[in-house]
Amino acid sequence: MSPDLPPVVPSVTAELVGALPPRLRKRLDAGVTKLVARPAVRDGDTVRIAVDDDTDLVLHAPGGAVTRADAIRCGCLLAPDCLHRAAAASAAPVADEAPAGDPEKPETPDEPETAPEARAEDDAANAGRRAAARAVSDAAAAVLEAGTDGAGAVLQAELLHAAHTARLAGLPRLSAAAVAVVTGVRAARSGDPGYRLTDLAGALAGVLGVAHRLPHATGPELTGLRGTARQPYRPDGSLRLYGLFSEPVLTATGYAGAVTWTADAEGRLYTVADVAPGGPARATGAADRAVRIGDTSLTHRELSRAGLAVSGATVSPTGRLGAGAGVRAVRASGVAWRAEPLDRLWAVPAAEQVSRALNGGRDLLFLEVTPVGAVRETAGDCLLADCDGLSVLLTTAHDDPSLPCRENLRLLAAADRGRLRIVARLVPGPFPRALLLAAEHPADPDARVDLGLDRLQHADLPGGVVAPPDRALPAGDEAPLHLLRRRVHQAVSGGRRVLAFAGDRPGDGARLRRAGLATAGDLLDDLHAAAADRSRDVFGRLLPADTDRFGRSWLAAAVYTDAVERALCADAWGATATGAGGARPPATPIH
């Protein structure tokens, strides 16, 4: 997904990809990869891409989004039925569509009698909604079947087409959920720094769960499942931002760079990213490259301590700042963490922050802790800290030896230091745990250390270094729910084949049952059985997999895992977890 391209509505992408002949569909993913590597030049509402020395691709986006297929024009000989137009739509962000379909009136079992014509119209509308829900369910199950590794532009376009159909049928919530899955898949495949596997798993569970429940729902539940149309995305005007911290990005898919987090006076968070193909060297070097916003020459490292004044700002739904031609930005003064307006981020109790994260908010935690010392785990040393009487385990965000994360954590654990403000990322689990991202400087509370980019020295520590205590976490500190969660996440990344080939590790189901998680053991067994279930025809040839059965089994496992994990995490932090998470229990049995 290229942030340099204007967003394209789902129906346009579906139309352009659907018009491709089979031979070009096979080349679409390669075409997308090639196109996103070409520079895009914006001139007002028009974006121009030089496909080669003689051919230009033009996207016209009046109002900020491409809403018609003929607004994407290509100068190649095969146009308009060329690969380039479909590739551009597939590489662009997904835009919100205008509300469509019939008005959304509540439906209850006790509606008064209507004329035969009105009843026939309602019946047709309900049939259309059921068909739309079925189309979204089938397309989402196909994406799950392939996993992010195999869900290329063609499968994405099919899900976008189903999302458009759902919107026309008056199901905006289902449509938005399907679009969220496509956005997550694209983020995974492009190495987007904002991608989180858990978020995509939640989005898939959400779209499959809503599609499953819609045919059976009535009354207020049906009204909630249908949802309301979202307002189209708009620019965010002028912003005054204060740098918080920077973190390196280093993905398993070959992307690297840095992301800088900022906040406005109200505590809303915004990010600036510089991520591209590369390795650890690019992750460390990106911190000293200028941010790509307006004419500012600030580097990511400088912005994390300074501020930014932005006019004509554009912001993605995840808070990522756009870098379009109309955006202007200049350097402004920054503030210390203990000064306003950043100080208010740490004023929120930890339990409230965790509740917010578990219920769909940011997963960043702003904590004030007292380091206790290092503890040993299989993966390496961690920092045990006290947070207002709660023991929290802080671990490294990256283990690559070229990044200073692990050595910085060791020095913080060994320092003779009192209370310390930190920024960490919540790790859901039955024990309070978070990834350590940034901290106040041990010798100067007005300074800060980006623990993945800055390198602490022994001389930086007040009072020298004390001997690390000999601590080890008690055995069995975590319930074995991860045995099921791992398989749920593996399916999202690698698809059904990963689970079919991996098989169930001997004793995993029994271990879950011994821990009192009998339902988890049954769900794990059923998930592996559904993944391996392949019938053959009379000639012994494999028939297409039953994606519907695999989707139902995966959904059941995902809903259960999400509910138990959220409850355990909330209990550990003294927080509350409502039903606002991505995976919600279906209203009717899944099997």
Coordinates of C-alpha atoms in Angstrom, one line a residue:
M1 CA 0.0 0.0 0.0
S2 CA 1.5 3.3 -1.1
P3 CA 0.7 6.4 0.9
D4 CA 1.8 8.6 -2.0
L5 CA -1.2 7.5 -4.1
P6 CA -4.7 9.0 -3.5
P7 CA -7.2 6.6 -1.9
V8 CA -9.4 4.6 -4.3
V9 CA -13.0 3.5 -3.5
P10 CA -13.5 -0.3 -3.3
S11 CA -15.8 -0.5 -6.3
V12 CA -13.2 1.0 -8.6
T13 CA -10.5 -1.5 -7.6
A14 CA -12.9 -4.4 -7.9
E15 CA -14.0 -3.2 -11.4
L16 CA -10.5 -2.8 -12.7
V17 CA -9.2 -6.0 -11.3
G18 CA -12.3 -7.9 -12.4
A19 CA -11.8 -6.7 -16.0
L20 CA -8.4 -8.2 -16.3
P21 CA -8.0 -11.4 -18.4
P22 CA -6.6 -14.4 -16.5
R23 CA -3.1 -14.1 -17.9
L24 CA -2.8 -10.5 -16.5
R25 CA -4.4 -11.5 -13.1
K26 CA -1.5 -13.8 -12.6
R27 CA 0.9 -10.9 -13.0
L28 CA -1.0 -8.4 -10.9
D29 CA 1.0 -8.8 -7.7
A30 CA 4.3 -8.4 -9.5
G31 CA 2.8 -5.3 -11.2
V32 CA 1.8 -3.8 -7.9
T33 CA 5.3 -4.3 -6.5
K34 CA 6.9 -2.7 -9.6
L35 CA 4.5 0.3 -9.5
V36 CA 5.0 1.2 -5.9
A37 CA 8.7 1.5 -6.5
R38 CA 8.1 4.3 -9.1
P39 CA 8.0 7.9 -7.9
A40 CA 4.6 9.6 -7.8
V41 CA 4.2 13.3 -8.5
R42 CA 1.2 15.2 -7.2
D43 CA -0.2 18.3 -8.9
G44 CA -3.4 19.4 -7.2
D45 CA -6.0 16.6 -7.6
T46 CA -3.8 14.7 -10.0
V47 CA -1.1 12.1 -9.3
R48 CA 1.2 11.1 -12.1
I49 CA 3.4 8.0 -12.1
A50 CA 6.1 7.4 -14.8
V51 CA 5.6 3.7 -15.6
D52 CA 8.6 3.8 -17.9
D53 CA 10.4 6.4 -19.9
D54 CA 7.6 6.7 -22.4
T55 CA 4.4 5.9 -20.4
D56 CA 2.6 7.8 -17.7
L57 CA -0.2 6.6 -15.4
V58 CA -2.5 9.4 -14.2
L59 CA -4.9 9.2 -11.2
H60 CA -7.5 12.0 -10.9
A61 CA -8.8 12.4 -7.4
P62 CA -11.3 15.3 -7.1
G63 CA -12.2 15.7 -3.5
G64 CA -9.2 13.7 -2.5
A65 CA -10.3 10.2 -3.7
V66 CA -10.6 8.3 -6.9
T67 CA -14.3 7.4 -7.3
R68 CA -14.6 6.4 -11.0
A69 CA -12.6 3.8 -13.0
D70 CA -12.1 6.3 -15.8
A71 CA -10.3 8.6 -13.4
I72 CA -7.3 6.2 -13.7
R73 CA -5.8 6.6 -17.2
C74 CA -2.7 4.9 -18.7
G75 CA -0.8 5.8 -21.8
C76 CA 0.4 2.3 -22.6
L77 CA -0.7 0.4 -25.8
L78 CA -2.9 -2.1 -23.8
A79 CA -4.9 0.7 -22.1
P80 CA -7.7 0.8 -21.0
D81 CA -7.5 -2.9 -20.3
C82 CA -3.9 -2.9 -19.0
L83 CA -2.3 -4.1 -15.9
H84 CA -1.1 -0.7 -14.8
R85 CA -4.6 0.7 -14.0
A86 CA -5.5 -2.3 -11.8
A87 CA -2.1 -2.2 -10.2
A88 CA -2.5 1.4 -9.2
A89 CA -5.9 0.8 -7.7
S90 CA -4.6 -2.2 -5.8
A91 CA -1.6 -0.3 -4.5
A92 CA -3.5 2.8 -3.3
P93 CA -5.2 3.2 0.1
V94 CA -8.8 2.2 0.3
A95 CA -11.2 5.2 0.4
D96 CA -14.5 5.5 2.1
E97 CA -17.5 5.2 -0.2
A98 CA -20.5 7.4 0.0
P99 CA -23.5 5.9 1.8
A100 CA -25.6 3.7 -0.4
G101 CA -28.6 1.4 -0.2
D102 CA -31.9 1.8 1.5
P103 CA -32.4 3.8 4.7
E104 CA -31.6 1.8 7.8
K105 CA -34.8 1.5 9.8
P106 CA -34.9 -0.8 12.9
E107 CA -36.5 -4.2 12.2
T108 CA -38.4 -6.0 15.0
P109 CA -40.4 -9.1 15.1
D110 CA -43.5 -7.1 16.1
E111 CA -43.6 -4.7 13.0
P112 CA -47.2 -3.9 12.0
E113 CA -48.7 -5.4 9.0
T114 CA -47.9 -3.7 5.7
A115 CA -49.3 -3.8 2.2
P116 CA -48.2 -6.8 0.2
E117 CA -46.1 -4.7 -2.0
A118 CA -44.2 -3.3 1.0
R119 CA -43.7 -6.7 2.5
A120 CA -42.4 -8.0 -0.8
E121 CA -40.0 -5.1 -1.0
D122 CA -38.8 -5.9 2.6
D123 CA -38.4 -9.5 1.7
A124 CA -36.3 -8.7 -1.3
A125 CA -34.2 -6.3 0.8
N126 CA -33.6 -9.0 3.4
A127 CA -32.7 -11.5 0.8
G128 CA -30.3 -9.0 -0.7
R129 CA -28.6 -8.5 2.7
R130 CA -28.3 -12.2 3.3
A131 CA -26.7 -12.7 -0.2
A132 CA -24.3 -9.8 0.5
A133 CA -23.4 -11.2 3.9
R134 CA -22.7 -14.6 2.2
A135 CA -20.5 -12.9 -0.4
V136 CA -18.5 -11.1 2.2
S137 CA -18.2 -14.3 4.3
D138 CA -17.0 -16.3 1.3
A139 CA -14.4 -13.7 0.2
A140 CA -13.1 -13.2 3.8
A141 CA -12.8 -17.0 4.2
A142 CA -10.8 -17.1 0.9
V143 CA -8.4 -14.5 2.3
L144 CA -8.1 -16.6 5.5
E145 CA -7.5 -19.7 3.5
A146 CA -4.6 -18.1 1.7
G147 CA -3.2 -16.1 4.6
T148 CA -1.5 -12.8 4.2
D149 CA 1.4 -14.5 2.3
G150 CA -1.0 -15.7 -0.4
A151 CA -3.8 -13.1 -0.3
G152 CA -2.7 -11.0 -3.3
A153 CA -4.4 -8.2 -5.2
V154 CA -7.0 -10.5 -6.8
L155 CA -8.3 -11.9 -3.5
Q156 CA -8.2 -8.4 -2.1
A157 CA -10.3 -7.1 -5.0
E158 CA -12.8 -9.9 -4.5
L159 CA -13.3 -8.9 -0.9
L160 CA -13.5 -5.2 -1.9
H161 CA -16.2 -6.1 -4.4
A162 CA -18.1 -8.0 -1.7
A163 CA -17.7 -4.9 0.6
H164 CA -19.2 -2.7 -2.1
T165 CA -22.1 -5.1 -2.5
A166 CA -22.7 -5.0 1.3
R167 CA -22.7 -1.2 1.3
L168 CA -25.3 -1.2 -1.5
A169 CA -27.4 -3.7 0.5
G170 CA -27.5 -1.3 3.4
L171 CA -24.8 -3.1 5.5
P172 CA -22.2 -0.4 6.2
R173 CA -20.7 -2.1 9.3
L174 CA -20.0 -5.3 7.3
S175 CA -18.6 -3.3 4.4
A176 CA -16.3 -1.4 6.7
A177 CA -15.2 -4.6 8.4
A178 CA -14.3 -6.1 5.0
V179 CA -12.3 -3.0 4.0
A180 CA -10.4 -3.2 7.3
V181 CA -9.3 -6.7 6.4
V182 CA -8.0 -5.6 3.0
T183 CA -6.2 -2.7 4.6
G184 CA -4.6 -5.0 7.1
V185 CA -3.6 -7.5 4.5
R186 CA -2.0 -4.8 2.4
A187 CA -0.2 -3.5 5.5
A188 CA 1.2 -6.9 6.2
R189 CA 2.4 -7.5 2.6
S190 CA 4.0 -4.1 2.4
G191 CA 5.8 -4.1 5.7
D192 CA 3.8 -1.1 7.0
P193 CA 5.1 -0.1 10.5
G194 CA 1.6 0.2 11.8
Y195 CA 0.7 -3.4 11.0
R196 CA -0.1 -5.7 13.9
L197 CA -0.9 -9.3 13.4
T198 CA -3.3 -9.3 16.4
D199 CA -5.2 -6.4 14.7
L200 CA -5.6 -8.2 11.5
A201 CA -6.7 -11.4 13.3
G202 CA -9.3 -9.3 15.1
A203 CA -10.5 -7.7 11.9
L204 CA -10.9 -11.1 10.2
A205 CA -12.8 -12.4 13.3
G206 CA -14.9 -9.3 13.2
V207 CA -16.0 -9.6 9.5
L208 CA -16.6 -13.3 9.8
G209 CA -18.5 -12.9 13.0
V210 CA -20.8 -10.2 11.7
A211 CA -21.4 -12.1 8.4
H212 CA -22.3 -15.2 10.4
R213 CA -24.7 -13.5 12.7
L214 CA -26.6 -11.3 10.2
P215 CA -28.9 -14.0 8.8
H216 CA -30.1 -14.9 12.3
A217 CA -30.4 -11.5 13.9
T218 CA -33.6 -9.5 14.5
G219 CA -34.7 -6.3 16.2
P220 CA -32.0 -4.2 17.9
E221 CA -29.3 -6.8 17.3
L222 CA -29.9 -6.6 13.5
T223 CA -29.8 -2.8 13.7
G224 CA -26.5 -2.9 15.4
L225 CA -25.1 -5.4 13.0
R226 CA -26.1 -3.4 10.0
G227 CA -24.4 -0.3 11.5
T228 CA -24.3 3.2 10.2
A229 CA -22.3 4.7 7.4
R230 CA -19.0 6.3 8.3
Q231 CA -18.4 9.9 7.3
P232 CA -15.8 10.2 4.5
Y233 CA -12.3 10.8 5.7
R234 CA -11.4 14.5 5.8
P235 CA -8.1 16.5 6.2
D236 CA -7.3 17.5 9.7
G237 CA -6.5 21.2 9.2
S238 CA -3.7 22.7 11.4
L239 CA -1.9 20.8 14.1
R240 CA 0.6 21.7 16.8
L241 CA 2.5 18.5 17.7
Y242 CA 5.0 17.7 20.4
G243 CA 7.6 14.9 19.9
L244 CA 7.3 11.9 22.2
F245 CA 9.8 9.3 21.0
S246 CA 11.1 7.3 18.0
E247 CA 11.2 3.6 17.5
P248 CA 13.0 1.5 14.9
V249 CA 11.0 -0.7 12.5
L250 CA 12.5 -4.1 11.5
T251 CA 10.1 -6.6 10.0
A252 CA 10.5 -10.3 9.1
T253 CA 9.3 -9.4 5.6
G254 CA 12.4 -7.3 4.8
Y255 CA 11.2 -3.8 5.6
A256 CA 13.0 -1.4 8.0
G257 CA 13.0 2.2 9.1
A258 CA 11.8 4.4 11.9
V259 CA 8.5 5.8 13.3
T260 CA 8.3 8.9 15.3
W261 CA 5.3 9.4 17.7
T262 CA 4.0 12.9 18.5
A263 CA 1.0 14.2 20.5
D264 CA -1.2 17.3 20.3
A265 CA -2.3 19.5 23.1
E266 CA -5.3 17.2 23.8
G267 CA -3.2 14.0 24.0
R268 CA -4.1 12.6 20.6
L269 CA -1.3 10.6 19.0
Y270 CA 0.1 11.0 15.5
T271 CA 3.0 9.2 13.7
V272 CA 5.5 10.0 11.0
A273 CA 7.0 7.0 9.3
D274 CA 10.0 6.3 7.0
V275 CA 9.9 2.6 6.2
A276 CA 11.2 0.9 3.0
P277 CA 12.9 -2.4 2.0
G278 CA 16.0 -2.9 4.0
G279 CA 17.6 -4.4 7.1
P280 CA 19.0 -3.3 10.5
A281 CA 21.3 -0.7 9.0
R282 CA 18.3 1.1 7.5
A283 CA 16.4 0.9 10.8
T284 CA 19.2 2.7 12.6
G285 CA 20.0 5.1 9.8
A286 CA 16.4 6.2 9.3
A287 CA 16.5 8.0 12.6
D288 CA 18.9 10.6 11.2
R289 CA 17.0 11.1 7.9
A290 CA 14.6 14.1 7.5
V291 CA 10.9 13.4 8.1
R292 CA 8.8 13.5 4.9
I293 CA 6.4 16.3 5.8
G294 CA 6.3 19.7 4.2
D295 CA 9.6 21.5 3.9
T296 CA 10.9 20.7 7.4
S297 CA 14.5 19.5 7.7
L298 CA 13.9 17.8 11.1
T299 CA 15.2 14.3 11.4
H300 CA 13.2 11.6 13.2
R301 CA 15.6 11.7 16.1
E302 CA 15.2 15.5 16.4
L303 CA 11.5 15.5 16.0
S304 CA 11.2 13.0 18.9
R305 CA 12.5 15.8 21.2
A306 CA 11.2 18.9 19.3
G307 CA 7.8 19.9 17.9
L308 CA 6.0 20.5 14.6
A309 CA 3.5 23.0 13.4
V310 CA 1.5 21.5 10.5
S311 CA -1.0 23.2 8.2
G312 CA -3.2 21.4 5.6
A313 CA -2.6 18.2 7.5
T314 CA -3.9 14.9 6.3
V315 CA -4.2 12.0 8.8
S316 CA -4.9 8.3 8.2
P317 CA -7.5 6.5 10.5
T318 CA -4.5 5.1 12.4
G319 CA -3.0 8.6 13.1
R320 CA -0.3 8.5 10.4
L321 CA 0.5 12.0 9.0
G322 CA 0.3 12.3 5.2
A323 CA 3.0 14.0 3.2
G324 CA 1.0 15.4 0.3
A325 CA 1.9 18.4 -1.8
G326 CA -0.6 20.6 0.1
V327 CA 0.9 19.9 3.5
R328 CA 3.1 22.5 5.1
A329 CA 5.2 21.9 8.3
V330 CA 7.8 23.9 10.2
R331 CA 9.9 23.1 13.3
A332 CA 8.4 24.2 16.6
S333 CA 9.6 23.9 20.2
G334 CA 9.2 20.7 22.1
V335 CA 8.6 20.0 25.8
A336 CA 9.8 17.5 28.4
W337 CA 7.6 14.5 29.4
R338 CA 7.0 16.1 32.8
A339 CA 5.7 19.4 31.2
E340 CA 2.3 20.1 29.7
P341 CA 0.8 19.0 27.5
L342 CA 2.7 15.7 27.5
D343 CA 2.5 15.3 31.3
R344 CA -1.2 14.5 31.0
L345 CA -0.4 11.2 29.2
W346 CA 1.2 9.8 32.3
A347 CA -1.6 11.2 34.5
V348 CA -4.0 8.4 33.3
P349 CA -3.9 5.4 35.7
A350 CA -2.3 2.3 34.2
A351 CA -5.5 0.2 34.6
E352 CA -7.4 2.8 32.6
Q353 CA -4.8 2.8 29.8
V354 CA -4.9 -1.0 29.6
S355 CA -8.7 -0.9 29.5
R356 CA -8.5 1.5 26.6
A357 CA -6.1 -0.6 24.7
L358 CA -8.1 -3.8 25.3
N359 CA -11.3 -2.1 24.0
G360 CA -9.9 -0.9 20.7
G361 CA -7.7 2.0 21.6
R362 CA -3.9 2.6 21.2
D363 CA -1.7 -0.1 22.7
L364 CA 0.9 2.4 24.0
L365 CA 1.2 2.6 27.8
F366 CA 2.6 5.7 29.5
L367 CA 3.8 4.4 32.9
E368 CA 5.8 5.7 35.9
V369 CA 7.8 2.7 37.3
T370 CA 10.5 1.9 39.8
P371 CA 13.0 -0.6 38.3
V372 CA 13.5 -3.6 40.6
G373 CA 16.1 -5.5 38.6
A374 CA 16.7 -8.0 35.8
V375 CA 14.9 -11.4 35.6
R376 CA 15.8 -14.3 33.4
E377 CA 13.6 -15.8 30.7
T378 CA 14.3 -18.3 28.0
A379 CA 14.4 -15.5 25.4
G380 CA 16.8 -13.3 27.5
D381 CA 16.9 -10.9 30.4
C382 CA 13.9 -8.7 31.2
L383 CA 13.3 -5.8 33.5
L384 CA 11.0 -6.2 36.5
A385 CA 9.5 -2.9 37.6
D386 CA 7.0 -1.8 40.2
C387 CA 4.1 0.3 38.9
D388 CA 2.2 1.6 41.9
G389 CA 2.3 -1.7 43.6
L390 CA 1.9 -3.8 40.4
S391 CA 4.8 -5.9 39.2
V392 CA 5.3 -5.4 35.5
L393 CA 7.7 -7.3 33.2
L394 CA 9.3 -5.1 30.6
T395 CA 10.9 -6.8 27.6
T396 CA 12.8 -5.6 24.5
A397 CA 10.9 -4.6 21.4
H398 CA 13.6 -6.0 19.1
D399 CA 16.2 -8.7 19.6
D400 CA 18.5 -7.9 16.7
P401 CA 22.0 -7.4 18.1
S402 CA 22.6 -4.4 15.8
L403 CA 19.9 -2.5 17.7
P404 CA 20.7 -1.3 21.3
C405 CA 17.4 -2.5 22.8
R406 CA 18.7 -5.4 24.9
E407 CA 21.9 -3.7 26.2
N408 CA 19.9 -0.6 27.1
L409 CA 17.4 -2.7 29.1
R410 CA 20.3 -4.4 31.0
L411 CA 21.8 -1.1 32.0
L412 CA 18.4 0.3 33.2
A413 CA 17.9 -2.9 35.2
A414 CA 21.3 -2.5 36.8
A415 CA 21.1 1.2 37.5
D416 CA 20.6 2.6 41.0
R417 CA 17.6 4.8 40.0
G418 CA 14.3 5.7 41.5
R419 CA 11.0 6.3 39.7
L420 CA 11.2 6.5 35.9
R421 CA 8.7 7.4 33.3
I422 CA 8.6 5.1 30.3
V423 CA 6.6 4.4 27.1
A424 CA 5.8 0.8 26.5
R425 CA 3.6 -1.3 24.2
L426 CA 1.0 -3.6 25.9
V427 CA 1.6 -7.4 25.5
P428 CA -1.7 -9.1 26.3
G429 CA -1.3 -12.0 28.7
P430 CA -2.0 -13.3 32.1
F431 CA 1.0 -11.4 33.6
P432 CA 1.4 -7.6 33.3
R433 CA 3.9 -7.4 30.4
A434 CA 4.9 -4.7 27.9
L435 CA 7.6 -3.9 25.3
L436 CA 9.9 -1.1 26.5
L437 CA 10.2 1.6 23.8
A438 CA 11.4 4.8 25.5
A439 CA 12.4 6.0 29.0
E440 CA 13.5 9.1 30.8
H441 CA 17.2 9.4 30.9
P442 CA 18.5 7.8 34.2
A443 CA 20.5 10.9 35.0
D444 CA 18.2 13.6 33.7
P445 CA 14.4 13.5 33.9
D446 CA 14.2 16.3 31.4
A447 CA 15.9 14.1 28.8
R448 CA 14.7 10.9 27.2
V449 CA 16.2 7.8 25.6
D450 CA 14.7 6.0 22.5
L451 CA 15.7 2.6 23.6
G452 CA 15.8 1.1 20.1
L453 CA 17.9 3.9 18.6
D454 CA 19.9 5.6 21.4
R455 CA 22.7 3.8 23.1
L456 CA 23.1 4.2 26.9
Q457 CA 26.6 4.2 28.4
H458 CA 27.7 3.1 31.9
A459 CA 28.7 6.8 32.5
D460 CA 25.1 7.8 32.0
L461 CA 23.9 5.9 35.0
P462 CA 23.6 7.8 38.3
G463 CA 25.4 6.1 41.2
G464 CA 27.2 3.7 38.8
V465 CA 26.0 0.2 38.1
V466 CA 24.8 -2.2 40.8
A467 CA 25.1 -6.0 40.5
P468 CA 22.1 -7.4 38.8
P469 CA 20.0 -9.5 41.2
D470 CA 19.7 -13.2 40.5
R471 CA 16.0 -13.6 39.8
A472 CA 14.1 -15.9 37.6
L473 CA 10.4 -16.0 36.9
P474 CA 8.5 -18.7 38.6
A475 CA 7.7 -21.7 36.4
G476 CA 4.3 -21.7 34.9
D477 CA 3.8 -18.0 35.0
E478 CA 1.6 -18.1 31.9
A479 CA -1.5 -20.2 31.1
P480 CA -1.0 -22.4 28.0
L481 CA -3.5 -20.4 26.0
H482 CA -0.7 -19.4 23.7
L483 CA -0.9 -23.0 22.2
L484 CA -4.2 -22.0 20.7
R485 CA -3.4 -18.4 20.0
R486 CA -0.3 -19.4 18.1
R487 CA -2.3 -21.5 15.7
V488 CA -4.9 -18.8 15.2
H489 CA -2.2 -16.3 14.3
Q490 CA -0.4 -18.8 12.1
A491 CA -3.5 -19.2 10.0
V492 CA -3.8 -15.4 9.4
S493 CA -0.2 -15.2 8.2
G494 CA 0.3 -18.5 6.4
G495 CA -3.2 -19.7 5.6
R496 CA -4.8 -23.1 6.0
R497 CA -1.9 -25.0 4.6
V498 CA 0.4 -24.0 7.5
L499 CA -1.9 -25.7 10.0
A500 CA -2.5 -28.6 7.7
F501 CA 1.2 -29.3 7.3
A502 CA 2.2 -28.4 10.9
G503 CA -0.3 -30.8 12.5
D504 CA -1.0 -30.7 16.2
R505 CA 2.0 -31.0 18.4
P506 CA 1.7 -34.1 20.6
G507 CA 0.2 -33.2 23.9
D508 CA -1.0 -29.7 23.1
G509 CA -4.6 -30.5 23.5
A510 CA -4.0 -32.5 26.6
R511 CA -1.9 -29.7 28.1
L512 CA -4.8 -27.3 27.6
R513 CA -7.2 -29.7 29.2
R514 CA -4.9 -30.2 32.2
A515 CA -4.8 -26.5 32.7
G516 CA -8.6 -26.4 32.9
L517 CA -9.0 -25.1 29.3
A518 CA -11.0 -28.1 27.9
T519 CA -12.8 -25.9 25.4
A520 CA -9.5 -24.6 24.1
G521 CA -8.3 -28.2 23.6
D522 CA -11.4 -29.1 21.7
L523 CA -11.1 -26.0 19.5
L524 CA -7.5 -26.7 18.8
D525 CA -8.3 -30.2 17.7
D526 CA -11.2 -29.0 15.5
L527 CA -9.0 -26.3 13.9
H528 CA -6.4 -28.8 12.9
A529 CA -9.0 -31.2 11.6
A530 CA -10.6 -28.5 9.5
A531 CA -7.3 -27.5 8.1
A532 CA -6.4 -31.0 7.1
D533 CA -9.8 -31.9 5.7
R534 CA -9.4 -32.4 2.0
S535 CA -11.7 -34.7 0.0
R536 CA -10.8 -36.5 -3.2
D537 CA -12.8 -37.3 -6.3
V538 CA -13.2 -40.8 -7.8
F539 CA -9.8 -40.4 -9.5
G540 CA -8.0 -39.6 -6.3
R541 CA -7.5 -36.0 -7.1
L542 CA -7.8 -33.4 -4.3
L543 CA -11.0 -31.4 -4.4
P544 CA -11.1 -27.7 -3.4
A545 CA -10.8 -27.2 0.3
D546 CA -13.9 -26.5 2.4
T547 CA -13.1 -22.8 3.2
D548 CA -16.4 -22.4 5.0
R549 CA -15.7 -25.1 7.5
F550 CA -12.2 -23.9 8.1
G551 CA -13.5 -20.3 8.5
R552 CA -16.0 -21.4 11.1
S553 CA -13.4 -23.4 13.0
W554 CA -11.0 -20.6 12.9
L555 CA -13.6 -18.1 14.0
A556 CA -14.6 -20.2 17.0
A557 CA -11.0 -20.5 18.1
A558 CA -10.3 -16.7 17.6
V559 CA -13.4 -15.7 19.5
Y560 CA -12.6 -17.9 22.4
T561 CA -8.9 -16.9 22.5
D562 CA -9.8 -13.2 22.4
A563 CA -12.3 -13.5 25.2
V564 CA -10.1 -15.5 27.5
E565 CA -7.0 -13.5 26.8
R566 CA -8.6 -10.2 27.3
A567 CA -10.1 -11.4 30.6
L568 CA -6.8 -12.6 31.8
C569 CA -5.0 -9.4 30.8
A570 CA -7.6 -7.2 32.3
D571 CA -7.5 -9.1 35.6
A572 CA -3.7 -8.9 35.7
W573 CA -3.7 -5.1 35.3
G574 CA -6.8 -4.5 37.4
A575 CA -8.5 -3.2 34.3
T576 CA -11.8 -3.9 32.6
A577 CA -12.4 -5.5 29.2
T578 CA -15.8 -4.9 27.7
G579 CA -17.1 -6.5 24.5
A580 CA -15.5 -3.8 22.3
G581 CA -12.7 -6.0 21.0
G582 CA -12.3 -7.1 17.4
A583 CA -13.5 -10.7 17.9
R584 CA -17.0 -10.8 19.4
P585 CA -18.9 -14.0 20.3
P586 CA -21.5 -14.9 17.7
A587 CA -25.2 -14.7 18.6
T588 CA -25.7 -18.3 17.4
P589 CA -23.6 -21.4 17.6
I590 CA -20.8 -21.5 15.0
H591 CA -21.1 -25.3 14.5

